[in-house]
Coordinates of N, CA and C in Angstrom, one line a residue:
X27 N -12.0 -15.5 -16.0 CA -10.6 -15.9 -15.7 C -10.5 -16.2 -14.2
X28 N -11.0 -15.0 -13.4 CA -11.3 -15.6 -11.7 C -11.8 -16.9 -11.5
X29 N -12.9 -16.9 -12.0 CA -13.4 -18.5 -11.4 C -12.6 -19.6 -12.3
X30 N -12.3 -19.7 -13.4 CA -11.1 -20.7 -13.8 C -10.1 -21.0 -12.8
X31 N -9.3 -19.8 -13.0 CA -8.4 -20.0 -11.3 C -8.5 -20.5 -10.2
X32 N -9.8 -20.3 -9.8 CA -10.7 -21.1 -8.5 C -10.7 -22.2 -9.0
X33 N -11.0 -22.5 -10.4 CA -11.6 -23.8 -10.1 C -12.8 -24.1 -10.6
X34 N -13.5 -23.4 -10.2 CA -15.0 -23.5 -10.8 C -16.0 -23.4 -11.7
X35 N -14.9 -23.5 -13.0 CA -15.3 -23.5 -14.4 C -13.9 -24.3 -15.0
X36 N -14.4 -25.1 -15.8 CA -13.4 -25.7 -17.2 C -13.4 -24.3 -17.9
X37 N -12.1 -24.4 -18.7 CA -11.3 -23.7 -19.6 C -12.1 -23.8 -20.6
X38 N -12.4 -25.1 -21.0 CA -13.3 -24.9 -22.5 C -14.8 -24.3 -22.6
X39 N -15.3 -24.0 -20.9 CA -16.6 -23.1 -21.3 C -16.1 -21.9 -20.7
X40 N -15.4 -21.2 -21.2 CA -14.5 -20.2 -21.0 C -15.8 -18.8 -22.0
X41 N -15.8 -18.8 -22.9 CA -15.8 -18.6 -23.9 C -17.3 -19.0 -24.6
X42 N -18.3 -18.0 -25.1 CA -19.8 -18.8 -25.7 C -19.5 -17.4 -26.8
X43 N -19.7 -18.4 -28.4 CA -19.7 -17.2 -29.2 C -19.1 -16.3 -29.3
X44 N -17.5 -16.6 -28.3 CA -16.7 -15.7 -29.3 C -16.7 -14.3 -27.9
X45 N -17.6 -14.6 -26.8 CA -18.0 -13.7 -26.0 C -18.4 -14.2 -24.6
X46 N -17.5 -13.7 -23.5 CA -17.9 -14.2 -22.0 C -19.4 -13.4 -21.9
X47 N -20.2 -14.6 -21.2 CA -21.6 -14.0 -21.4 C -21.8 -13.2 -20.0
X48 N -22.3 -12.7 -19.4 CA -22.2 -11.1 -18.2 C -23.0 -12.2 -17.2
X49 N -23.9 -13.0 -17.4 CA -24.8 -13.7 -16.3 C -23.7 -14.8 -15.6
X50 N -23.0 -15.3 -16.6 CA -21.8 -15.9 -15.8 C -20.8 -15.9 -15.4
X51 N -20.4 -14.6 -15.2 CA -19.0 -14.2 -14.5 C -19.5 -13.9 -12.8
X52 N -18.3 -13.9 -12.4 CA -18.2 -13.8 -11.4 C -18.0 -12.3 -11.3
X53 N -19.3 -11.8 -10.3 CA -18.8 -10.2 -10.5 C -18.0 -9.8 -9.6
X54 N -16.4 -9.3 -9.6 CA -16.1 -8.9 -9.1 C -15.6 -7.4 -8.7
X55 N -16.3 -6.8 -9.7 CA -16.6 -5.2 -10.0 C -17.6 -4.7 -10.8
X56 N -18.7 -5.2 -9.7 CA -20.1 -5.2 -10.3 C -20.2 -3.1 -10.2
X57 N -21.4 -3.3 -10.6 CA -21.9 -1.3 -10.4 C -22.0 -1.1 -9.4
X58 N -23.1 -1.6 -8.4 CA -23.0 -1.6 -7.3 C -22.2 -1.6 -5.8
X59 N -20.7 -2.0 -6.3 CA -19.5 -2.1 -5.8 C -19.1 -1.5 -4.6
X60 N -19.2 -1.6 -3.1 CA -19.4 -0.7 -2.2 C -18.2 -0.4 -2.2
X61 N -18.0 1.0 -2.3 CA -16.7 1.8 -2.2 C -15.5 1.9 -0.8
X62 N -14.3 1.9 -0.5 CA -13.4 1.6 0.4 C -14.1 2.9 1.1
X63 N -13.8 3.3 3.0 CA -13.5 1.9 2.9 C -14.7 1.1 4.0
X64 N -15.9 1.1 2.9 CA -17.3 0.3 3.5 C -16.9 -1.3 4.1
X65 N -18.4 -2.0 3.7 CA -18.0 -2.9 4.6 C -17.4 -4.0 3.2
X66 N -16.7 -5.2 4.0 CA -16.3 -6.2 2.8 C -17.0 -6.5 2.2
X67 N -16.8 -6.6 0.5 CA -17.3 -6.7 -0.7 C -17.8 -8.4 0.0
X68 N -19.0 -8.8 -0.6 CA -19.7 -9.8 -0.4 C -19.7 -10.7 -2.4
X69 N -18.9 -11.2 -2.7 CA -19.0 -12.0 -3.8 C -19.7 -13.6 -4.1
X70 N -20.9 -13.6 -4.6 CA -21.5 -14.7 -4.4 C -21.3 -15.5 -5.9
X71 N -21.0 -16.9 -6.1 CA -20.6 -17.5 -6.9 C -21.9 -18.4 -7.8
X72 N -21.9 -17.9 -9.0 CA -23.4 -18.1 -9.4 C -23.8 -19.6 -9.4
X73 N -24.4 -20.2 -9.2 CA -25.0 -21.5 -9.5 C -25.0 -21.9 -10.4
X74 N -24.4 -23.1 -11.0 CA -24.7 -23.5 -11.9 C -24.4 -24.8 -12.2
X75 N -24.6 -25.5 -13.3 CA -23.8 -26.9 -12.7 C -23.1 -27.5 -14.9
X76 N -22.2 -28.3 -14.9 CA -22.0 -28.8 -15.9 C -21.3 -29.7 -15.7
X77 N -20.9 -30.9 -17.1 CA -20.2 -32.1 -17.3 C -18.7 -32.0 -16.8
X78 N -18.2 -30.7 -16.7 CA -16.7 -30.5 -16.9 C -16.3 -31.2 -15.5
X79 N -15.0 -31.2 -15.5 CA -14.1 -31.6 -14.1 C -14.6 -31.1 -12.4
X80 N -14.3 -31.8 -11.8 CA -14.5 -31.4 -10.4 C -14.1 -30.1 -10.0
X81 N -14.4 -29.0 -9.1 CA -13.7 -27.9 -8.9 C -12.8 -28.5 -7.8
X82 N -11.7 -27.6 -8.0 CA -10.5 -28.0 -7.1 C -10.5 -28.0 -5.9
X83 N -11.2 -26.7 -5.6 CA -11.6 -26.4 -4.0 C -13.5 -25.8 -4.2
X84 N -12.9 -25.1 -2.7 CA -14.5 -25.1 -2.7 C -13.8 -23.8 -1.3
X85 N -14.6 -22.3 -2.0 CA -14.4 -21.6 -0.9 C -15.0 -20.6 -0.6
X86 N -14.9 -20.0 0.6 CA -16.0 -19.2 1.5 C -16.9 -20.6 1.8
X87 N -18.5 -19.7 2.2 CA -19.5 -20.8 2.7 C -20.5 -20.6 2.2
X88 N -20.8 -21.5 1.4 CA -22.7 -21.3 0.4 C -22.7 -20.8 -0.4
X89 N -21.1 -21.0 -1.5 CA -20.9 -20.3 -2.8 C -20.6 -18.8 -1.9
X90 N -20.2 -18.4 -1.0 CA -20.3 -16.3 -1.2 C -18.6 -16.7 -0.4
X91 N -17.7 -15.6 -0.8 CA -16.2 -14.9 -1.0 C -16.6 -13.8 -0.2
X92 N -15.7 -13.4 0.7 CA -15.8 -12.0 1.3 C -14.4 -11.5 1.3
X93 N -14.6 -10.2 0.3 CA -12.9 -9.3 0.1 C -12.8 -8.6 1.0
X94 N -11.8 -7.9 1.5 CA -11.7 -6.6 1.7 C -10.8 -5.8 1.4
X95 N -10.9 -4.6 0.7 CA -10.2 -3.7 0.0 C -9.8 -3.1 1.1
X96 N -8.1 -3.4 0.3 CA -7.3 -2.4 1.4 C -6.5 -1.2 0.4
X97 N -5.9 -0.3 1.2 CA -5.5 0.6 1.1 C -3.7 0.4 0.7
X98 N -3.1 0.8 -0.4 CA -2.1 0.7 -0.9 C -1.6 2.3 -0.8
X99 N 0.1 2.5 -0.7 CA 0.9 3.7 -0.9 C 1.9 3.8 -2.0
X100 N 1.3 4.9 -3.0 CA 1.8 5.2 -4.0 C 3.1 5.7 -3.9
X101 N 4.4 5.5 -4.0 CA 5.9 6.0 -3.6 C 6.8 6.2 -4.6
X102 N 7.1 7.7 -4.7 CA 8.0 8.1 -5.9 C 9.2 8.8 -5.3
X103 N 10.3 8.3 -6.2 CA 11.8 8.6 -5.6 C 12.0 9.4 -6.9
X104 N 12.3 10.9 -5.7 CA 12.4 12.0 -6.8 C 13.7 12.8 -6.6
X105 N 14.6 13.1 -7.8 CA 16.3 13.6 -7.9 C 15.6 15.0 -7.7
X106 N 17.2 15.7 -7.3 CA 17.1 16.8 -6.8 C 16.5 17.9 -8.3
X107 N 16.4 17.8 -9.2 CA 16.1 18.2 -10.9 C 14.2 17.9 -10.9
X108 N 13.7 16.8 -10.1 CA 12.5 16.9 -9.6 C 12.4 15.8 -11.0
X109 N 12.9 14.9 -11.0 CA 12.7 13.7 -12.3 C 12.3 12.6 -11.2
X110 N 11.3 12.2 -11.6 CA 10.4 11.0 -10.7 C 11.9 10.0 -11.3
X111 N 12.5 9.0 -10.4 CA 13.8 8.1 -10.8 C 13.1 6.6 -10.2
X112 N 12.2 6.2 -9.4 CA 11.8 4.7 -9.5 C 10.1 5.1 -8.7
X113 N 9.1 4.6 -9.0 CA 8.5 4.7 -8.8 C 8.0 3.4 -7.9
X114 N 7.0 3.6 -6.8 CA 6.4 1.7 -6.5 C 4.9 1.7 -5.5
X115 N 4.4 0.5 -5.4 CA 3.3 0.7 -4.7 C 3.9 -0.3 -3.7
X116 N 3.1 0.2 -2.4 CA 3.5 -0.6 -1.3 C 2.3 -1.0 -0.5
X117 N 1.6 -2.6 0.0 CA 0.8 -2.8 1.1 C 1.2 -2.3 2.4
X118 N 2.5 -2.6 3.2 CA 2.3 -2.2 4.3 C 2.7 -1.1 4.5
X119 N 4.5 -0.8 4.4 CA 5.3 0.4 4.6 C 6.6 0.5 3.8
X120 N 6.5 2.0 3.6 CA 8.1 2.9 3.3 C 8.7 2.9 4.3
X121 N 9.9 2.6 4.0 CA 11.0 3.0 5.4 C 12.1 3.9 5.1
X122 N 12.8 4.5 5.4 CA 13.4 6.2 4.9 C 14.4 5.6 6.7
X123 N 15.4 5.0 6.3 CA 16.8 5.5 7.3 C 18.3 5.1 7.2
X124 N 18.8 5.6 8.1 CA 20.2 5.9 8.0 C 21.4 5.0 7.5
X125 N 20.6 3.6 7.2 CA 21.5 2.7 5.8 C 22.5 2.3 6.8
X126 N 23.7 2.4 5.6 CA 25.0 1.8 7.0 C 25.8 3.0 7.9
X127 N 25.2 4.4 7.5 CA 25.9 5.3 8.2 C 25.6 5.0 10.0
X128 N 26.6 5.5 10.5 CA 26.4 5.4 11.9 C 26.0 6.8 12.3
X129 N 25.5 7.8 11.9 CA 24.7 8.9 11.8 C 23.4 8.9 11.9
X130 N 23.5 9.7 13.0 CA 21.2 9.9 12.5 C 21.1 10.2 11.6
X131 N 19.8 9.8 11.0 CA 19.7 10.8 9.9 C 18.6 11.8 9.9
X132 N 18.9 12.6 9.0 CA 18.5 14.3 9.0 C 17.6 14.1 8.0
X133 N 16.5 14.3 7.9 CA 15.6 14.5 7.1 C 14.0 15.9 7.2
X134 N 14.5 16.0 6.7 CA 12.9 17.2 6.5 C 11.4 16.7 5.7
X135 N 10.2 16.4 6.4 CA 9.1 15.8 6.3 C 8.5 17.2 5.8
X136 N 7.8 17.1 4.8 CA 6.4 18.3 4.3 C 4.9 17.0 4.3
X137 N 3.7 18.1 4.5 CA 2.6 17.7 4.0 C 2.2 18.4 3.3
X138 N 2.0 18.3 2.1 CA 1.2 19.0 1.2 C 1.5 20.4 0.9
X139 N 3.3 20.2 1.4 CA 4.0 21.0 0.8 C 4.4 21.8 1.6
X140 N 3.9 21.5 3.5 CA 3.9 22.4 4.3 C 5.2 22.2 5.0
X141 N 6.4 22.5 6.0 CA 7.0 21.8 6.4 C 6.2 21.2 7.6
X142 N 6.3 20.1 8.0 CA 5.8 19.1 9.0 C 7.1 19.1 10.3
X143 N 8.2 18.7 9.6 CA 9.0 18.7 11.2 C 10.1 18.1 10.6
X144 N 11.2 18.0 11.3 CA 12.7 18.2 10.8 C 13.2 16.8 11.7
X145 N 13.3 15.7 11.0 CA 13.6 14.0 11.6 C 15.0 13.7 11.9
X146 N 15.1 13.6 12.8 CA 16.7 13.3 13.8 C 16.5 12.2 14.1
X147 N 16.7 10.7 13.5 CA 16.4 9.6 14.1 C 17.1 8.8 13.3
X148 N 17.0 7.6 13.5 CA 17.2 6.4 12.9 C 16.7 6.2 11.7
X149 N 15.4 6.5 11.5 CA 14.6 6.4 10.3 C 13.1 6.9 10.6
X150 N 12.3 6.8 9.5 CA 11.4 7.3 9.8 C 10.1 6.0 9.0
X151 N 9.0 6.2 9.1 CA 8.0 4.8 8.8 C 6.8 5.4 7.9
X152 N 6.4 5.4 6.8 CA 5.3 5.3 6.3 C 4.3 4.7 5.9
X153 N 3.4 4.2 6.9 CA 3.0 2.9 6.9 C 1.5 2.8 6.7
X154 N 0.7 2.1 5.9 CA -1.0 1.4 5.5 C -2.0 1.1 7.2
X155 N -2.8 1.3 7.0 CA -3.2 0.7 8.3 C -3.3 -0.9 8.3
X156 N -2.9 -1.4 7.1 CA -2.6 -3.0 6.9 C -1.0 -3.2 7.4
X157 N -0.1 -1.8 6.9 CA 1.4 -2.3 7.6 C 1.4 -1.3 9.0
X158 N 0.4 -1.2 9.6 CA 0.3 -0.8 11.3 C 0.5 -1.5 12.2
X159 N 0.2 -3.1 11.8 CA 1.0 -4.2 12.8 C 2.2 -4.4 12.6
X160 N 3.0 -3.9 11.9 CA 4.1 -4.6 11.1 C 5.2 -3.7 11.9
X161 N 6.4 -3.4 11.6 CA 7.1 -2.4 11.9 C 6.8 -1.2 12.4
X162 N 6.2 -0.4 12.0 CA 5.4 0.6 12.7 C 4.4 0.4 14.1
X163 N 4.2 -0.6 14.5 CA 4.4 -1.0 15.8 C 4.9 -1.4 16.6
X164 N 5.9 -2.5 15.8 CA 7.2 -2.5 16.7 C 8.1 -1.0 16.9
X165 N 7.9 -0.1 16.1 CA 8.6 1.1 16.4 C 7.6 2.2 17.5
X166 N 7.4 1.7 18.3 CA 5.9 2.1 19.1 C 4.7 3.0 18.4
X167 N 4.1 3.0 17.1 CA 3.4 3.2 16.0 C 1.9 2.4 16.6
X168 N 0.7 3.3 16.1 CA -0.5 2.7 16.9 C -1.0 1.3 15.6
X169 N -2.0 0.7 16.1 CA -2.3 -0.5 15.4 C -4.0 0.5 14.6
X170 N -3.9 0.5 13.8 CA -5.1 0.9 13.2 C -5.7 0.1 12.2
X171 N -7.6 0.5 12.1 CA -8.0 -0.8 11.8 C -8.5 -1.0 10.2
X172 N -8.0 -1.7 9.2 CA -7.9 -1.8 7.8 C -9.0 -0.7 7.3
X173 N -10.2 -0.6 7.9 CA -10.9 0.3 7.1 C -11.4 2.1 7.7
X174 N -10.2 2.0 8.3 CA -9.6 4.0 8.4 C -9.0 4.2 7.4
X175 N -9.7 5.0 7.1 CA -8.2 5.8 5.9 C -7.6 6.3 5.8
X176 N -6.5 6.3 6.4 CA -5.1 6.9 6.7 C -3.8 6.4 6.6
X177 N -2.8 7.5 6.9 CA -1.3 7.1 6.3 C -0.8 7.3 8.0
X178 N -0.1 6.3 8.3 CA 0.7 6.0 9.7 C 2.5 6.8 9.6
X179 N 2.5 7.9 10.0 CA 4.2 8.2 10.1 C 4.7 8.4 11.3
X180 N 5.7 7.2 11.8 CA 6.1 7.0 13.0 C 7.8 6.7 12.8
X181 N 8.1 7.9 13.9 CA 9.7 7.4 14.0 C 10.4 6.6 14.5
X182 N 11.5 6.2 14.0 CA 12.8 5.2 14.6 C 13.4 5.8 15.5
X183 N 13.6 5.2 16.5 CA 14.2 6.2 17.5 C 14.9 7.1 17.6
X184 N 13.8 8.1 17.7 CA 13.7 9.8 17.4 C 14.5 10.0 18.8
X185 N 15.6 11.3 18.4 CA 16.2 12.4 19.1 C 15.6 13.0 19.8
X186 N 14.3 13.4 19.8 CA 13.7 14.5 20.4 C 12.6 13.1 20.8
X187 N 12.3 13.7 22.1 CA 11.1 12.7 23.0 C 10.3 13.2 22.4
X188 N 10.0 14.0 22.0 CA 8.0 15.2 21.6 C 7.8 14.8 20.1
X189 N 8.7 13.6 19.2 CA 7.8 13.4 18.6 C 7.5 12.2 18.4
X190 N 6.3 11.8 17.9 CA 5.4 10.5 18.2 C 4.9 10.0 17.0
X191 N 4.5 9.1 17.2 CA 4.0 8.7 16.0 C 2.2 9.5 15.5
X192 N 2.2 9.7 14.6 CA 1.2 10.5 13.9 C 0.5 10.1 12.9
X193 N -1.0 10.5 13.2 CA -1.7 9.3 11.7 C -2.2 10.8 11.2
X194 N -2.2 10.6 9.8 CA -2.8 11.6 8.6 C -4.0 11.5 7.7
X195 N -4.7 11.8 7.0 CA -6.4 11.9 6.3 C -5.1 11.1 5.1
X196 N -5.9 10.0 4.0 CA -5.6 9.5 3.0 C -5.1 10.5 1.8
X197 N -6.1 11.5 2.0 CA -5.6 12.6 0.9 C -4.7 13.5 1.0
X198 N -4.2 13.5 1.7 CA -2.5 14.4 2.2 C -1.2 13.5 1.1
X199 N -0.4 14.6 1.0 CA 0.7 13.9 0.1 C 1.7 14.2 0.8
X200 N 2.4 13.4 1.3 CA 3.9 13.5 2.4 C 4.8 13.2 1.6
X201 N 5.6 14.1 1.7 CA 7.5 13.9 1.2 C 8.5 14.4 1.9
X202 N 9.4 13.1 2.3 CA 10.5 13.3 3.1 C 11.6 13.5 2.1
X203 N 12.7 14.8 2.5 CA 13.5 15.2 1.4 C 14.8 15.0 2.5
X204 N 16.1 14.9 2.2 CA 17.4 14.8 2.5 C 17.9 16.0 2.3
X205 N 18.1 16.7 3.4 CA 18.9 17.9 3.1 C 20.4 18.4 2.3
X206 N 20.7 19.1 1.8 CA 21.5 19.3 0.8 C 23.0 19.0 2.0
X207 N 22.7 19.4 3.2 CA 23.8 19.8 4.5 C 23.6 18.5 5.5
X208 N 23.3 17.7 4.5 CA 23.3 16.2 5.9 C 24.3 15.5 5.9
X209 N 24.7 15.1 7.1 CA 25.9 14.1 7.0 C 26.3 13.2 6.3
X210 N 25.2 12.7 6.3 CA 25.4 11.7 5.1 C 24.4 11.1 4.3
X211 N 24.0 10.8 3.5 CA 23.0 9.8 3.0 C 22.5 9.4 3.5
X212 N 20.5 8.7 3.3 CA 19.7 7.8 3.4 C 19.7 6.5 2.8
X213 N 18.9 5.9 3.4 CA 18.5 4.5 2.2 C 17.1 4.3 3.1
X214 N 16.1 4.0 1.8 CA 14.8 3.8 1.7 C 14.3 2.2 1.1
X215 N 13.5 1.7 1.6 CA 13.2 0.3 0.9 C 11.1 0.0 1.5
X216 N 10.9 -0.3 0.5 CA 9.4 -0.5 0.0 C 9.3 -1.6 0.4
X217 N 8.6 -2.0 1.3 CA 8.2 -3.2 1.8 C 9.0 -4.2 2.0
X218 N 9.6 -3.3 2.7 CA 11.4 -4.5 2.9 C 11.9 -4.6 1.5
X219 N 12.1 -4.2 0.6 CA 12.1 -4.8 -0.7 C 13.0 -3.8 -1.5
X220 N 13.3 -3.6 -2.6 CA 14.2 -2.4 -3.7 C 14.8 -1.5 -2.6
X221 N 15.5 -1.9 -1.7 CA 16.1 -0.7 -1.2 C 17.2 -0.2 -2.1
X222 N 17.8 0.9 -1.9 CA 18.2 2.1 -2.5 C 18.7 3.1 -1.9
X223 N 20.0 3.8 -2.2 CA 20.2 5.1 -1.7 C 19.5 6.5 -1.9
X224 N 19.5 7.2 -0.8 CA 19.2 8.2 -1.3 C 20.1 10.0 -1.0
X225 N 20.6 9.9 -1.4 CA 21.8 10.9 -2.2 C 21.2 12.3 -1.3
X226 N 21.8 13.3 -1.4 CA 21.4 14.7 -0.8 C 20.8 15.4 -1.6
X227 N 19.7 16.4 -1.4 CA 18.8 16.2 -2.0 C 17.8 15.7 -2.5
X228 N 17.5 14.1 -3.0 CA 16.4 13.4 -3.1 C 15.4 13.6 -2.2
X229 N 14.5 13.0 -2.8 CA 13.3 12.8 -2.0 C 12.3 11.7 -2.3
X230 N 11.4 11.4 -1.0 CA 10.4 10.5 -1.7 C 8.7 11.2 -1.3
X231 N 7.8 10.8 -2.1 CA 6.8 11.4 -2.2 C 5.9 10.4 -2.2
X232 N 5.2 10.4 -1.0 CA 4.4 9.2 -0.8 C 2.8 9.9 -0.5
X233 N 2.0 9.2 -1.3 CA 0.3 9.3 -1.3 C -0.6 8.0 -1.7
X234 N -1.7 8.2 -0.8 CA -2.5 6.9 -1.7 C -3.0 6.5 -3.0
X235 N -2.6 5.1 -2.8 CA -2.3 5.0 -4.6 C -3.8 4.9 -5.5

């Protein structure tokens, strides 16, 4: 199906006997598969030649493709009853702030269930080392490089000068909750994208996906 999409095979030799034959696929999750986050996957495009149509393009250099696996954030928006209520995956960043209130907002950060620290800001940043150039650096957030594995949490302009932006191990599970006593409501949105309120009490629970 990959190399169709490229280009590089006709549709009608799709298929031999009812069965894609293993010598001619393109491996793109071979056994050997170097695990994130090594160096880029190296995919080389088998040789071969037939009657069918021209391929459309022609890419990498000398038949070989170089991926790189990046790092996605698993994000669950959870009611105060602890009912997972939208779930999503995000490349760059979660964003967690104060919507149209003209309020900081109050939020309480755990890792792994620990309290972390108590957020007086504008908002706060969850961010991939792929969304490190993104917003989370314009919010003075460090630039980190695709194959660290870590989660970026940097504030919107925080209340308190002492806190900074902070990078965490991939395996840490972070959830920012809304206190029951906050002035008012959050709003959170996933990659710029489904924003949402978030009510007192809610929370979101973010880990690698």
């Amino acid at each position: 199906a990959i190399r169709i999409a490229m280009g590089l095979q006709p549709v009608k030799d799709k298929f031999k006997d009812g069965a894609i034959s293993e010598k001619d696929e393109l491996e793109a999750c071979r056994r050997d598969m170097p695990a994130y986050p090594n160096e880029p996957l190296m995919i080389q495009r088998p040789r071969q030649s037939w009657d069918g149509p021209k391929a459309k393009a022609t890419f990498g250099m000398d038949g070989i493709i170089c991926m790189t696996i990046r790092m996605r954030l698993d994000c669950r928006v959870v009611t105060p009853e602890g009912m997972v209520r939208d779930r999503y995956n995000v490349l760059n960043e979660v964003v967690i702030d104060r919507g149209s209130s003209s309020y900081l907002a109050a939020l309480e950060c755990f890792c792994d269930d620990v309290h972390l620290t108590t957020v007086q800001a504008d908002g706060i940043i969850f961010a991939t080392p792929t969304g490190s150039t993104a917003y989370s650096m314009a919010a003075g957030g460090s630039v980190v490089h695709p194959a660290v594995p870590c989660i970026l949490v940097t504030p919107i302009c925080p209340h308190v000068l002492s806190f900074r932006s902070m990078v965490f191990p991939d395996h840490v599970i972070l959830r920012c909750y809304v206190p029951e006593d906050a002035r008012s409501p959050a709003s959170v949105a996933f990659d710029g994208k489904h924003r949402q309120e978030l009510g007192r009490g809610d929370s979101v629970q973010i880990q690698m996906s």
